[in-house]
Amino acid sequence: MLKFNLKRFCLPLMLASLPTMAAGEEIPAALQDAWGDFWLFRFFINAAGYASIVVPGFLLIQYFKRRNYLETGRGICFPVIKSCVFGSEVKSVHQEDGSLPPRAEPAESSTARQVFKLVFCAAGLQASYLTWGVLQERVMTRTYGATETDPGEKFKDSQFLVFMNRILAFTVAGLYCALTKQPRHGAPMYKYSFASLSNILSSWCQYEALKYVSFPTQVLAKASKVIPVMMMGKLVSRKSYEYWEYLTAALISVGVSMFLLSSAPNRHMSTVTTFSGIVLLAGYIIFDSFTSNWQDALFTYKMSPVQMMFGVNVFSCLFTVGSLLEQGALLESLRFMVRHSEFMAHAVLLSVCSACGQLFIFYTINQFGAAVFTIIMTLRQAFAILLSCLIYGHTVTVMGGLGVAVVFVALFLRVYARSRMKKRSKKLPPGDTPIQKV
């Protein structure tokens, strides 16, 4: 009933908010089936579901703070409320770069052992995220149950895939924290909800975008998120950047523009569809940029990356399952999963790859540092484009190929310049460290 009422209320709003540039364009047949399939409509429905959890939670937090519950509260609920609303409020003053924990230096480790670890990390990251990318495109762009007489059906609810990924990541992070020694947690739990909400929305936009743009386009758009991350860094964290960071960001913009302009004439999609894909990719980049900067701010509390993973995914599971239940979409997605066992296998493997990939990220950064990790993930993006073109038949023009090359050259220049700056900073005597943070 709630789902019906929300759609009845939002339908006039959706019709009124269609872009004026779409006037006179023929709407694709896939979007004529039902207005409920239109991405903007689903976005507002999902946002309404999240708001039904966020707003009461915000009011409760304000209530406990006004009551000065930290001093007056008691009873069996006091530890839970204290952890969720107040935390210990103890921040780490020893972490200069909150986004990364201090890297453990290998003690008397042989060269062969280090090479083996590097190969293991690289193989794990490549296998996890290349498989994840291939499955992501398969789930969002292909049909299930197709026969000679039946064209099959596509899975449409991106939010359910986000929920599947987050519930497994939550389980893996929880088990890891329970089985290993972790720092004493000090951050108020509610602060994870901000990163969680933006993380959910960025993942949803990422899945939805594949309905409108090719996977290579999505990968290049993700590579170009360096620019909004820098902008968010200046707004959220008041960071400053070196000249080479602005230069490489500009090169990335040029490369992405070359690729998009070269592929535009070969598209078989309408202007409305292309516009939707661009808006969704922009939404992904904006939300993801906020997530990384907010997590960077949270790392000022003493916590491990796995604790961050656990805290964010707790709220992600809460938001997504609440929204799915309100819309009645959880049972619908489960019925789709029962009808198509192939989809069930793909959804589970997608979640496993996502969770394992996050653990490989933490291990690689801890063992070899952020520079090596960035190189591995940059190579992964290039391999992902190549793999997608081979499996799903995407074509790339000469100009598009040059654009891809410009993007990855800029990314490698960025890694090289950052590593040089860090080495130079270590050689400087105390007090002579450059003011600008790399």
XYZ file of C-alpha atoms in Angstrom:
438
model
C 0.000 0.000 0.000
C 2.859 2.318 0.841
C 4.501 1.622 -2.464
C 1.292 2.478 -4.329
C 0.780 5.704 -2.415
C 4.362 6.850 -2.983
C 4.116 6.238 -6.697
C 0.759 7.986 -6.933
C 2.186 11.017 -5.162
C 5.470 11.158 -7.053
C 4.204 10.473 -10.591
C 3.035 14.071 -11.287
C 6.344 15.325 -9.875
C 8.296 13.044 -12.201
C 6.300 14.200 -15.218
C 6.852 17.828 -14.301
C 10.583 17.380 -13.693
C 11.494 15.772 -17.020
C 14.273 17.742 -18.708
C 13.058 20.283 -21.227
C 15.794 19.088 -23.589
C 13.882 15.818 -23.907
C 10.996 17.563 -25.642
C 10.349 16.051 -29.036
C 12.581 13.035 -28.362
C 11.161 9.556 -28.655
C 11.296 7.797 -25.290
C 12.864 4.339 -25.556
C 10.448 1.406 -25.430
C 12.063 0.130 -22.240
C 10.978 3.324 -20.473
C 7.441 3.237 -21.842
C 6.529 0.040 -19.978
C 5.949 1.831 -16.686
C 6.934 5.118 -15.102
C 8.125 3.012 -12.179
C 11.065 1.941 -14.365
C 12.291 5.522 -14.809
C 15.512 6.015 -12.827
C 14.603 9.441 -11.452
C 11.327 8.100 -10.095
C 13.103 5.183 -8.389
C 15.723 7.551 -7.009
C 13.070 9.626 -5.225
C 11.300 6.499 -3.971
C 14.575 5.162 -2.538
C 15.395 8.551 -1.014
C 11.961 8.629 0.640
C 12.690 5.205 2.135
C 16.029 6.368 3.524
C 14.425 9.543 4.891
C 11.899 7.445 6.835
C 14.874 6.060 8.789
C 17.175 9.094 8.833
C 14.618 11.638 10.081
C 13.465 9.674 13.176
C 17.094 8.827 13.910
C 18.096 12.492 13.689
C 15.266 13.486 16.047
C 16.307 10.814 18.560
C 19.930 11.980 18.490
C 18.870 15.578 19.091
C 16.577 14.440 21.926
C 19.347 12.568 23.742
C 21.779 15.455 23.303
C 19.282 18.018 24.622
C 18.548 15.811 27.626
C 22.274 15.594 28.360
C 21.825 11.835 28.402
C 25.549 11.195 28.741
C 25.425 12.495 32.340
C 21.845 11.619 33.324
C 21.249 8.318 31.502
C 21.295 4.908 33.155
C 19.961 1.396 32.657
C 20.668 -1.437 30.237
C 20.207 0.814 27.179
C 22.794 3.361 28.313
C 25.906 1.661 26.755
C 24.139 1.258 23.403
C 22.855 4.851 23.303
C 26.243 6.182 24.454
C 28.044 4.276 21.682
C 25.566 5.305 18.980
C 25.086 8.978 19.904
C 28.167 10.097 21.844
C 30.983 7.573 21.442
C 34.123 8.076 23.505
C 34.966 11.300 21.604
C 38.676 10.420 21.747
C 40.475 11.312 18.544
C 43.862 10.090 17.433
C 46.441 12.877 17.357
C 49.193 10.699 15.954
C 47.735 10.016 12.523
C 48.728 12.693 10.072
C 46.953 10.997 7.202
C 43.724 9.701 8.674
C 42.723 7.849 5.533
C 45.464 5.254 5.926
C 46.776 3.394 8.984
C 50.521 3.273 9.605
C 52.000 0.738 7.221
C 53.679 -2.233 8.854
C 57.282 -2.496 7.758
C 58.318 -6.055 6.900
C 60.809 -7.441 9.423
C 63.730 -9.213 7.752
C 61.486 -10.453 4.972
C 63.236 -12.051 2.006
C 62.875 -10.612 -1.482
C 61.188 -13.790 -2.709
C 58.612 -13.556 0.077
C 57.875 -9.916 -0.718
C 57.520 -10.702 -4.420
C 55.126 -13.530 -3.566
C 53.044 -11.183 -1.393
C 52.951 -8.573 -4.150
C 51.850 -11.135 -6.749
C 49.239 -12.463 -4.318
C 47.831 -8.974 -3.677
C 47.835 -8.029 -7.365
C 46.193 -11.309 -8.383
C 43.599 -11.021 -5.631
C 42.662 -7.459 -6.537
C 42.549 -8.180 -10.263
C 40.512 -11.369 -9.868
C 38.056 -9.798 -7.425
C 37.362 -6.576 -9.292
C 37.617 -7.845 -12.866
C 35.113 -10.588 -12.038
C 32.964 -8.024 -10.230
C 32.984 -5.721 -13.273
C 32.083 -8.477 -15.741
C 29.252 -9.708 -13.513
C 27.999 -6.177 -12.924
C 27.603 -5.613 -16.657
C 26.028 -9.053 -17.133
C 23.410 -8.539 -14.414
C 22.389 -5.030 -15.457
C 22.405 -5.324 -19.247
C 21.398 -8.897 -20.125
C 18.214 -10.918 -19.688
C 17.608 -14.070 -17.668
C 15.505 -17.068 -18.662
C 15.575 -16.364 -22.402
C 14.417 -19.175 -24.708
C 13.467 -19.473 -28.375
C 9.902 -18.386 -27.593
C 10.502 -16.215 -24.504
C 12.829 -13.159 -24.646
C 13.433 -13.462 -20.908
C 13.403 -10.669 -18.328
C 15.925 -8.202 -16.993
C 16.628 -7.598 -13.328
C 15.779 -3.958 -12.642
C 16.216 -3.274 -8.917
C 19.748 -1.953 -8.414
C 19.049 -1.328 -4.728
C 18.708 -5.056 -4.080
C 22.187 -5.639 -5.538
C 23.543 -2.900 -3.260
C 21.871 -4.641 -0.300
C 23.394 -8.014 -1.273
C 26.873 -6.475 -1.481
C 26.539 -4.664 1.843
C 25.109 -7.568 3.856
C 28.041 -9.799 2.919
C 30.599 -7.024 3.500
C 28.996 -6.382 6.911
C 29.263 -10.085 7.787
C 32.889 -10.390 6.655
C 33.966 -7.204 8.467
C 32.108 -8.243 11.633
C 33.783 -11.657 11.698
C 37.196 -10.100 11.056
C 36.739 -7.616 13.913
C 35.548 -10.396 16.238
C 38.468 -12.709 15.467
C 41.314 -10.154 15.437
C 42.466 -7.484 17.842
C 41.172 -4.036 16.922
C 41.714 -0.546 18.393
C 39.215 0.645 20.985
C 36.367 2.217 19.064
C 35.689 5.882 19.847
C 33.568 7.419 17.082
C 29.801 7.916 17.619
C 28.131 5.257 15.489
C 25.672 7.685 13.880
C 28.547 9.443 12.104
C 28.987 6.386 9.881
C 25.478 6.959 8.515
C 26.613 9.944 6.409
C 29.260 7.913 4.569
C 26.850 4.978 4.382
C 24.085 7.014 2.735
C 26.405 8.546 0.141
C 27.994 5.116 -0.457
C 24.583 3.534 -1.111
C 23.581 6.303 -3.507
C 26.904 6.149 -5.382
C 26.620 2.369 -5.785
C 23.009 2.669 -6.931
C 23.966 5.294 -9.534
C 26.818 3.056 -10.694
C 24.493 0.096 -11.308
C 21.767 2.224 -12.901
C 24.223 3.948 -15.249
C 24.958 0.634 -16.968
C 21.403 0.674 -18.308
C 22.244 3.817 -20.306
C 25.993 3.875 -21.017
C 28.616 1.265 -21.872
C 30.894 -0.266 -19.256
C 34.077 1.343 -20.748
C 32.391 4.748 -20.418
C 31.569 4.001 -16.798
C 35.149 2.930 -16.040
C 36.589 6.127 -17.520
C 34.064 8.213 -15.593
C 35.205 6.476 -12.391
C 38.833 7.236 -13.291
C 37.937 10.919 -13.645
C 36.542 11.127 -10.118
C 39.952 12.505 -9.092
C 38.594 15.961 -10.000
C 35.472 16.010 -7.786
C 37.429 14.295 -4.996
C 39.823 17.249 -5.044
C 36.900 19.685 -5.055
C 35.235 17.867 -2.158
C 38.577 17.822 -0.351
C 38.795 21.597 -0.523
C 35.167 22.017 0.607
C 34.926 19.302 3.283
C 38.489 18.983 4.606
C 39.999 22.340 3.527
C 42.832 20.528 1.733
C 45.334 22.166 -0.597
C 46.879 20.518 -3.659
C 50.093 20.687 -5.687
C 50.278 22.047 -9.240
C 50.889 18.565 -10.698
C 47.626 17.352 -9.152
C 45.697 20.030 -11.034
C 47.674 19.214 -14.221
C 46.910 15.485 -14.089
C 43.268 16.221 -13.270
C 43.058 18.394 -16.394
C 44.657 15.631 -18.503
C 42.111 13.146 -17.199
C 39.290 15.517 -18.172
C 40.717 15.862 -21.688
C 41.067 12.079 -22.091
C 37.527 11.366 -20.895
C 36.143 14.080 -23.195
C 37.984 12.574 -26.191
C 36.519 9.148 -25.453
C 32.957 10.400 -24.962
C 32.990 12.616 -28.072
C 34.436 9.855 -30.246
C 31.838 7.309 -29.152
C 28.805 9.623 -29.333
C 28.065 9.188 -33.100
C 28.114 5.397 -32.766
C 25.499 5.284 -30.051
C 22.183 3.654 -30.843
C 20.534 5.395 -27.918
C 18.402 8.501 -27.864
C 19.453 11.836 -26.398
C 17.245 11.185 -23.363
C 18.967 7.887 -22.628
C 22.465 9.339 -23.050
C 21.550 12.293 -20.840
C 20.305 9.895 -18.145
C 23.574 7.963 -18.229
C 25.650 11.122 -17.871
C 23.534 12.367 -14.953
C 23.830 8.997 -13.182
C 27.608 8.907 -13.668
C 27.846 12.446 -12.307
C 25.764 11.360 -9.320
C 28.057 8.399 -8.726
C 31.169 10.591 -8.815
C 29.701 13.269 -6.507
C 28.398 10.807 -3.902
C 31.581 8.723 -4.003
C 33.742 11.828 -3.588
C 31.792 12.795 -0.478
C 32.116 9.248 0.902
C 35.915 9.180 0.675
C 36.306 12.635 2.212
C 33.865 11.923 5.040
C 35.656 8.645 5.813
C 38.944 10.548 5.774
C 37.499 12.875 8.432
C 36.241 9.901 10.486
C 39.712 8.371 10.544
C 40.740 11.155 12.938
C 39.207 8.808 15.498
C 41.400 5.856 16.357
C 40.010 3.024 14.233
C 41.114 0.406 11.748
C 39.937 0.265 8.113
C 37.962 -2.908 8.877
C 36.133 -1.114 11.696
C 35.286 1.599 9.183
C 34.057 -1.065 6.768
C 31.888 -2.595 9.504
C 30.412 0.711 10.714
C 29.502 1.948 7.236
C 27.965 -1.373 6.215
C 25.833 -1.581 9.369
C 23.939 1.516 8.268
C 24.006 0.489 4.620
C 22.180 -2.735 5.470
C 19.687 -0.835 7.639
C 18.923 1.775 4.963
C 18.639 -0.626 2.032
C 16.576 -3.327 3.741
C 14.243 -0.681 5.212
C 13.697 0.946 1.823
C 13.225 -2.427 0.081
C 10.630 -3.540 2.646
C 8.713 -0.265 2.409
C 8.532 -0.574 -1.371
C 7.708 -4.283 -1.306
C 10.736 -4.816 -3.550
C 12.604 -7.245 -1.292
C 10.167 -10.116 -1.837
C 9.896 -9.261 -5.525
C 13.678 -9.480 -5.937
C 13.827 -12.729 -3.965
C 11.120 -14.204 -6.219
C 13.200 -13.182 -9.254
C 16.171 -14.917 -7.655
C 14.126 -18.105 -7.141
C 12.876 -18.027 -10.753
C 16.396 -17.638 -12.149
C 19.080 -19.671 -10.410
C 21.690 -18.134 -12.725
C 20.888 -14.696 -11.329
C 21.216 -16.065 -7.795
C 24.713 -17.333 -8.577
C 25.681 -14.026 -10.187
C 24.337 -11.932 -7.281
C 26.118 -14.040 -4.665
C 29.407 -14.055 -6.602
C 29.091 -10.292 -7.126
C 28.825 -9.815 -3.359
C 31.712 -12.198 -2.629
C 33.978 -10.356 -5.069
C 33.055 -6.996 -3.542
C 33.725 -8.128 0.047
C 36.965 -9.961 -0.794
C 38.132 -7.002 -2.862
C 37.804 -4.689 0.129
C 39.901 -7.033 2.279
C 42.568 -7.208 -0.444
C 42.594 -3.390 -0.520
C 43.350 -3.159 3.206
C 46.026 -5.881 3.068
C 47.761 -4.405 0.004
C 47.910 -0.886 1.446
C 49.170 -2.240 4.771
C 51.942 -4.293 3.124
C 53.076 -2.093 0.232
C 51.537 1.364 0.672
C 49.025 3.419 -1.282
C 51.242 4.008 -4.345
C 51.573 0.311 -5.227
C 47.859 -0.194 -4.586
C 46.957 2.696 -6.892
C 49.127 1.287 -9.701
C 47.453 -2.131 -9.383
C 43.956 -0.626 -9.428
C 44.804 1.642 -12.379
C 45.940 -1.406 -14.349
C 42.719 -3.117 -13.278
C 40.650 -0.339 -14.861
C 42.533 -0.730 -18.156
C 42.079 -4.526 -18.067
C 38.373 -4.067 -17.245
C 37.823 -1.987 -20.391
C 39.681 -4.533 -22.523
C 37.793 -7.465 -20.986
C 34.429 -5.776 -21.449
C 35.188 -5.041 -25.112
C 36.203 -8.662 -25.700
C 33.242 -10.269 -23.904
C 30.407 -7.861 -24.714
C 31.568 -6.542 -28.095
C 32.052 -2.841 -27.279
C 33.909 -0.920 -29.982
C 36.445 1.836 -29.345
C 37.497 4.268 -32.103
C 41.059 5.509 -32.623
C 40.239 8.838 -30.972
C 38.534 6.993 -28.129
C 41.588 4.795 -27.692
C 43.801 7.884 -27.515
C 41.476 9.317 -24.885
C 41.778 6.139 -22.811
C 45.588 6.297 -23.158
C 45.643 9.953 -22.011
C 43.584 9.068 -18.921
C 45.850 6.224 -17.834
C 49.059 8.137 -18.575
C 47.732 10.929 -16.344
C 46.913 8.435 -13.597
C 50.408 6.918 -13.700
C 51.977 10.395 -13.695
C 49.898 11.157 -10.630
C 51.159 8.061 -8.821
C 54.769 8.817 -9.797
C 54.601 12.453 -8.692
C 52.974 11.540 -5.386
C 55.652 8.952 -4.592
C 58.414 11.459 -5.428
C 56.848 14.097 -3.187
C 56.570 11.650 -0.294
C 60.215 10.620 -0.636
C 61.301 14.263 -0.716
C 59.212 15.034 2.367
C 60.915 12.212 4.278
C 64.378 13.578 3.414
C 63.597 17.089 4.632
C 64.664 17.966 8.199
C 61.929 18.547 10.809
C 60.174 21.859 10.303
C 60.936 21.999 6.549
C 58.064 19.759 5.438
C 56.037 21.391 2.663
C 52.795 22.988 3.842
C 50.697 21.541 1.047
C 49.454 18.046 1.763
C 49.996 15.454 -0.948
